[in-house]
Amino acid sequence: MHEFDLIRQIDSFAADHDDVKVGIGDDAAVTSSNAYKDMISCVDTICEGIHFKRSTLHLSDIGYKALAVNLSDIAAMGGTPRYYLVSLGIPAEWDQEEILEIYRGMNDLAKRYGVILIGGDTVSAQNGLMISVTVLGEIETNRSLLRNSARVGDIVFASGTLGASRGGLDLLLSQGLTAHRTEEEKALVIVHQRPDPQVTLGELLKESGFRIALNDISDGLSSEIWELAEASNVCICLEEEKIPISADAIKLFGKQSAYEYALNGGEDFQLVGTVAKTHWPTIQSTAKEKGIRLSAIGSVEHEGDSQVFMQKNGERTRIKRTGYRHG
Ligand SMILES: Nc1ncnc2c1ncn2[C@@H]1O[C@H](COP(=O)(O)OP(=O)(O)O)[C@@H](O)[C@H]1O
Ligand SMILES: Cc1ncc(C[n+]2csc(CCOP(=O)(O)OP(=O)(O)O)c2C)c(N)n1
Ligand SMILES: [Mg+2]
Ligand SMILES: [Mg+2]
Ligand SMILES: [Mg+2]
């Protein structure tokens, strides 16, 4: 199985319909709701052994993260999350109190964003806990921020810092859940266990009214930037020195590994996007007023050929799409 190939083949079953504004291929689907609003829907699943182990997430973190990864996809559309449904596949060794603790973690995050649990499904499973969350959100008609909106001359930007989640995962896999940790170590671990979905930033970018292409960083910057380039059919060049690498990751793992984690580690759940150069200072300062860091990390150079390069000291190399891939 090859994740991206499989999805491309599955896409041939998706019929066109006037009410489907965005189907397979972006962070979430956009469908007509009424004259004023579009509905935004997404589903992401996390599986024991693949997305978490008992040694990497507390029970409450499993719930928190299962919802957070979906709020992140709604944020990547500029949408507002409203409702969620949860599907569970539960192996025999998991007991009821453990599952309820997972829900407590999910509820912590749901309350923060006013997202309401409206249903789900519960089945037994043979190997490993599986938790799949569907989030339904909304946005004003035709205002979604899509991956295919990048244009020549745009600034490429990223929110927050990158590489922390993969650093945190390294620490958790080597030290376990309950180790005594330094402040820097704690900071990385918390990003891995309880990533902060950028819903406020997504809404703020949408509110700007500017043409903005947007994607969230689940698989890694290298992979997400390729998705923007391919969806928009443009060539993007990033500047290595401008990538906002987590300072804690640099301190603990050194600059080279931290850079690798920022590019390919994934699960930072920050946003990466593009905006016209003239609008960049406005969105950067609006975000700053809300305490959100946005960094310019590159630019969109030409169209007609999707490519991504990394530039350093005047030399450029083609970025490999080495983010996380299932299969
Ligand atoms: N099994 C599937 N059937 C139908 N659509 C799918 C399937 N898996 C993924 N997709 C769609 O493919 C696109 C890419 O999915 P994915 O890479 O998981 O997005 P993201 O990284 O934003 O969560 C999305 O539009 C998603 O809805
Ligand atoms: C135990 C463990 N091993 C490895 C990882 C790293 N990892 C698992 S899935 C993943 C990518 C993100 O998940 P995916 O299902 O591809 O999310 P999507 O792109 O659909 O949002 C990463 C980096 C992890 N979180 N935990
Ligand atoms: Mg996404
Ligand atoms: Mg997904
Ligand atoms: Mg996702």
XYZ file of C-alpha atoms and ligand atoms in Angstrom:
383
model
C 0.000 0.000 0.000
C 1.212 3.468 -0.902
C -0.872 6.182 0.798
C -0.813 8.892 -1.881
C -1.227 6.468 -4.820
C -4.171 4.798 -3.111
C -5.925 8.132 -2.453
C -5.417 9.153 -6.095
C -7.126 5.919 -7.227
C -9.925 6.326 -4.675
C -10.529 9.836 -6.020
C -11.885 8.312 -9.261
C -14.967 7.189 -7.271
C -15.772 10.743 -6.183
C -18.558 12.031 -8.442
C -18.785 15.739 -9.270
C -21.706 17.569 -7.724
C -22.625 21.252 -7.669
C -22.798 21.224 -3.875
C -19.255 19.846 -3.493
C -16.948 22.849 -3.723
C -13.809 21.019 -2.563
C -13.676 17.214 -2.459
C -10.692 14.893 -2.022
C -7.344 16.695 -2.160
C -7.368 19.448 0.438
C -7.244 19.368 4.252
C -11.022 19.141 4.459
C -14.040 19.014 2.160
C -16.106 22.143 1.497
C -19.794 21.701 0.679
C -22.694 24.109 0.190
C -24.699 24.639 3.329
C -26.898 27.683 2.747
C -26.626 31.063 1.042
C -24.229 32.402 3.679
C -22.250 29.401 4.927
C -20.278 26.461 3.571
C -19.786 23.309 5.618
C -16.217 22.061 6.199
C -15.745 18.355 7.043
C -12.682 16.275 7.801
C -11.727 12.985 9.419
C -8.345 11.900 10.769
C -7.637 8.682 12.637
C -4.970 7.796 15.154
C -3.868 4.204 15.748
C -1.937 2.602 18.580
C 1.556 1.631 17.434
C 1.463 4.057 14.482
C 0.417 7.431 15.941
C 0.981 6.693 19.622
C 2.075 4.081 22.124
C 1.249 3.789 25.779
C 4.833 5.027 26.303
C 4.337 8.255 24.297
C 0.865 9.579 25.208
C -1.089 9.595 28.479
C -4.659 8.381 28.076
C -6.011 11.932 28.122
C -3.424 12.982 25.508
C -4.726 10.303 23.117
C -8.150 11.955 23.165
C -6.735 15.469 23.054
C -4.532 14.656 20.064
C -7.219 12.744 18.137
C -9.357 15.897 18.181
C -6.446 18.351 17.788
C -5.267 16.824 14.487
C -8.749 17.380 13.082
C -9.108 20.935 14.406
C -5.791 21.522 12.644
C -7.301 20.463 9.294
C -10.288 22.792 9.851
C -7.813 25.580 10.714
C -5.953 24.885 7.459
C -9.170 25.818 5.604
C -9.696 29.018 7.641
C -12.837 27.431 9.116
C -14.534 27.382 12.504
C -15.017 23.914 14.040
C -18.506 23.257 15.450
C -19.292 19.546 16.025
C -17.433 16.246 16.247
C -18.120 12.502 16.076
C -15.835 9.790 17.430
C -15.393 6.252 16.154
C -13.572 3.773 18.410
C -12.055 0.353 17.676
C -11.275 -1.088 21.105
C -9.120 -4.199 21.704
C -10.097 -6.458 24.625
C -7.269 -5.274 26.898
C -8.604 -1.702 27.120
C -11.070 -1.084 29.950
C -13.925 1.360 30.247
C -12.215 3.734 32.684
C -9.275 4.088 30.269
C -11.603 5.005 27.412
C -13.376 7.567 29.591
C -10.006 9.136 30.444
C -9.364 9.473 26.690
C -12.681 11.339 26.433
C -11.683 13.663 29.305
C -8.641 14.750 27.272
C -10.753 15.234 24.172
C -13.325 17.206 26.151
C -10.610 19.569 27.520
C -9.783 20.653 23.981
C -13.385 20.578 22.728
C -14.418 23.031 25.470
C -11.576 25.393 24.566
C -12.924 25.746 21.010
C -16.635 25.303 21.772
C -16.782 22.124 19.663
C -19.650 19.787 20.569
C -19.664 15.969 20.587
C -22.695 14.813 18.573
C -22.114 11.079 18.042
C -19.802 8.291 17.015
C -19.458 4.538 16.878
C -17.985 1.835 19.115
C -16.675 -1.525 17.926
C -14.239 -4.123 19.230
C -10.881 -4.439 17.481
C -8.232 -7.127 17.338
C -4.958 -5.229 17.475
C -4.356 -1.773 18.850
C -6.746 1.001 19.828
C -8.058 3.074 16.932
C -9.760 6.421 17.367
C -11.171 8.243 14.396
C -12.606 11.735 14.792
C -14.799 13.547 12.280
C -15.107 17.314 12.677
C -17.765 19.444 11.050
C -17.139 23.139 10.785
C -18.305 26.183 8.897
C -17.074 29.205 7.005
C -18.667 32.076 5.093
C -19.538 31.018 1.520
C -16.535 30.630 -0.798
C -14.030 31.934 1.751
C -12.074 28.684 2.371
C -8.293 28.944 2.140
C -7.247 26.303 -0.379
C -3.962 24.631 -1.250
C -4.359 25.666 -4.899
C -4.327 29.444 -4.297
C -0.556 30.083 -4.397
C 0.517 32.523 -7.132
C 3.825 33.741 -8.529
C 5.346 36.488 -6.354
C 3.724 35.236 -3.116
C 5.607 35.062 0.155
C 5.653 31.599 1.728
C 5.085 31.714 5.503
C 5.008 29.284 8.420
C 3.495 29.740 11.881
C 5.174 29.081 15.232
C 8.265 26.895 15.307
C 8.952 23.483 13.771
C 10.719 20.303 14.845
C 9.549 20.247 18.466
C 7.061 17.394 18.082
C 9.578 15.000 16.551
C 12.095 15.962 19.248
C 9.457 15.226 21.889
C 8.707 11.855 20.286
C 12.422 10.953 20.391
C 12.548 11.763 24.097
C 9.379 9.817 24.853
C 10.540 6.749 22.913
C 13.923 6.732 24.640
C 12.933 7.859 28.168
C 9.306 6.747 28.500
C 6.310 8.670 29.767
C 7.306 9.314 33.372
C 10.999 10.288 33.184
C 12.235 13.370 35.058
C 12.780 16.043 32.398
C 14.461 19.419 31.989
C 12.364 22.457 31.024
C 13.514 22.168 27.380
C 12.634 18.483 27.286
C 9.213 19.181 28.795
C 8.566 21.855 26.158
C 9.196 19.388 23.303
C 7.189 16.588 24.897
C 4.145 18.812 25.389
C 4.141 19.800 21.694
C 4.128 16.111 20.763
C 1.429 15.150 23.265
C -0.799 18.216 23.119
C -0.208 20.158 19.893
C -2.021 23.477 19.747
C -4.231 23.502 16.619
C -3.978 26.893 14.912
C -7.715 27.568 14.717
C -7.378 31.216 15.771
C -4.715 31.826 13.144
C -6.763 30.085 10.429
C -9.768 32.281 11.237
C -7.636 35.394 11.353
C -6.123 34.646 7.925
C -9.609 34.046 6.516
C -10.865 37.307 8.107
C -8.121 39.225 6.274
C -10.014 38.595 3.041
C -6.692 38.181 1.197
C -6.044 35.334 -1.239
C -4.148 32.858 0.923
C -3.084 29.259 0.206
C -2.918 27.185 3.376
C -1.970 23.709 4.606
C -1.305 22.279 8.061
C 1.899 20.484 8.983
C 1.033 16.914 9.932
C 3.504 14.919 7.826
C 6.346 17.480 7.813
C 7.131 20.823 6.152
C 8.807 19.156 3.140
C 5.721 17.128 2.358
C 3.202 19.936 3.012
C 5.089 22.471 0.901
C 5.094 19.975 -1.983
C 1.318 19.648 -1.584
C 0.949 23.437 -1.937
C 3.287 23.511 -4.969
C 1.454 20.645 -6.689
C -2.070 21.894 -5.940
C -1.162 25.375 -7.255
C 1.180 24.116 -10.023
C 3.950 26.490 -8.975
C 7.636 26.389 -8.127
C 8.482 27.308 -4.533
C 11.904 28.172 -3.159
C 12.487 28.118 0.601
C 15.448 29.643 2.436
C 17.093 27.323 4.935
C 18.154 30.124 7.279
C 14.559 31.339 7.580
C 12.942 28.069 8.696
C 11.711 28.722 12.277
C 13.345 25.727 13.949
C 12.382 25.101 17.587
C 15.125 26.582 19.808
C 14.553 23.787 22.348
C 15.067 21.163 19.627
C 18.328 22.857 18.569
C 19.528 22.941 22.169
C 18.797 19.250 22.766
C 19.547 17.658 19.404
C 21.921 20.083 17.649
C 21.218 22.278 14.635
C 21.443 19.538 11.989
C 19.020 17.091 13.624
C 16.647 19.888 14.634
C 16.593 21.089 11.011
C 15.860 17.547 9.852
C 13.047 17.302 12.437
C 11.603 20.661 11.316
C 11.588 19.562 7.679
C 10.580 15.923 7.932
C 9.518 15.116 11.498
C 5.888 16.202 11.189
C 3.105 16.580 13.763
C 3.923 20.186 14.670
C 0.410 21.107 13.470
C 1.510 24.599 12.538
C 0.243 26.218 9.331
C 2.226 26.856 6.161
C 0.870 29.094 3.441
C 1.418 31.749 0.818
C 0.141 35.312 0.455
C 0.820 38.185 -1.975
C 3.956 40.119 -1.023
C 1.948 43.338 -0.605
C -0.328 41.701 1.991
C 2.412 39.909 3.928
C 3.281 42.762 6.360
C -0.408 43.133 7.287
C -0.980 39.470 8.075
C 2.319 39.198 9.934
C 1.481 42.146 12.178
C -2.157 41.093 12.691
C -0.933 37.662 13.821
C 1.682 39.268 16.064
C -1.001 41.309 17.821
C -2.594 37.980 18.809
C 0.753 36.620 20.007
C 1.175 34.369 16.946
C 4.565 34.210 15.243
C 4.605 34.091 11.442
C 7.908 33.723 9.566
C 8.535 34.390 5.880
C 10.399 31.272 4.724
C 10.514 31.611 0.943
C 8.659 32.659 -2.181
C 6.637 31.403 -5.135
C 8.790 31.795 -8.242
C 7.018 30.645 -11.374
C 4.062 28.578 -12.499
C 3.505 25.637 -14.809
C 5.966 23.327 -13.092
C 5.503 22.173 -9.491
C 8.886 22.077 -7.780
C 10.264 22.863 -4.353
C 13.817 24.029 -3.688
C 15.785 24.904 -0.566
C 18.277 27.727 -0.889
C 21.337 28.236 1.284
C 24.243 30.621 0.646
C 22.999 31.223 -2.901
C 22.898 27.495 -3.747
C 19.666 25.620 -4.194
C 18.787 21.947 -3.950
C 15.505 20.215 -4.738
C 13.640 19.307 -1.566
C 12.830 15.622 -1.215
C 9.365 14.819 -0.044
C 10.561 12.863 2.955
C 7.773 13.630 5.424
C 5.786 10.841 7.079
C 3.981 8.474 4.711
C 1.740 5.514 5.547
C 2.417 2.256 3.713
N -9.532 6.508 2.324
C -9.887 7.686 1.789
N -11.019 7.812 1.066
C -11.379 9.012 0.541
N -10.644 10.138 0.669
C -9.499 10.070 1.388
C -9.057 8.846 1.978
N -7.890 9.086 2.628
C -7.618 10.396 2.460
N -8.579 10.993 1.708
C -8.618 12.408 1.287
O -7.355 12.712 0.693
C -6.934 14.021 1.017
C -5.562 13.974 1.673
O -5.644 13.270 2.909
P -4.551 13.486 4.023
O -3.191 13.419 3.399
O -4.851 12.582 5.168
O -4.856 14.989 4.437
P -4.331 15.724 5.726
O -2.842 15.478 5.745
O -4.687 17.155 5.505
O -5.042 15.109 6.905
C -8.020 14.603 1.901
O -8.867 15.385 1.079
C -8.763 13.382 2.420
O -10.132 13.652 2.678
C 4.787 5.845 18.322
C 4.873 6.842 17.212
N 5.685 6.597 16.165
C 5.757 7.499 15.140
C 5.047 8.669 15.180
C 5.193 9.686 14.074
N 4.048 9.793 13.198
C 3.028 8.919 13.151
S 1.836 9.365 12.045
C 2.693 10.752 11.591
C 2.196 11.683 10.502
C 0.857 12.297 10.751
O -0.188 11.351 10.717
P -1.164 11.178 9.476
O -2.070 10.054 9.776
O -0.372 11.092 8.191
O -1.941 12.542 9.557
P -2.585 13.417 8.391
O -1.466 13.799 7.445
O -3.637 12.580 7.740
O -3.149 14.604 9.093
C 3.884 10.846 12.298
C 4.875 11.919 12.123
C 4.215 8.870 16.311
N 3.460 9.980 16.456
N 4.168 7.961 17.307
Mg -3.990 18.608 6.663
Mg -5.673 13.072 7.020
Mg -4.700 15.858 8.936
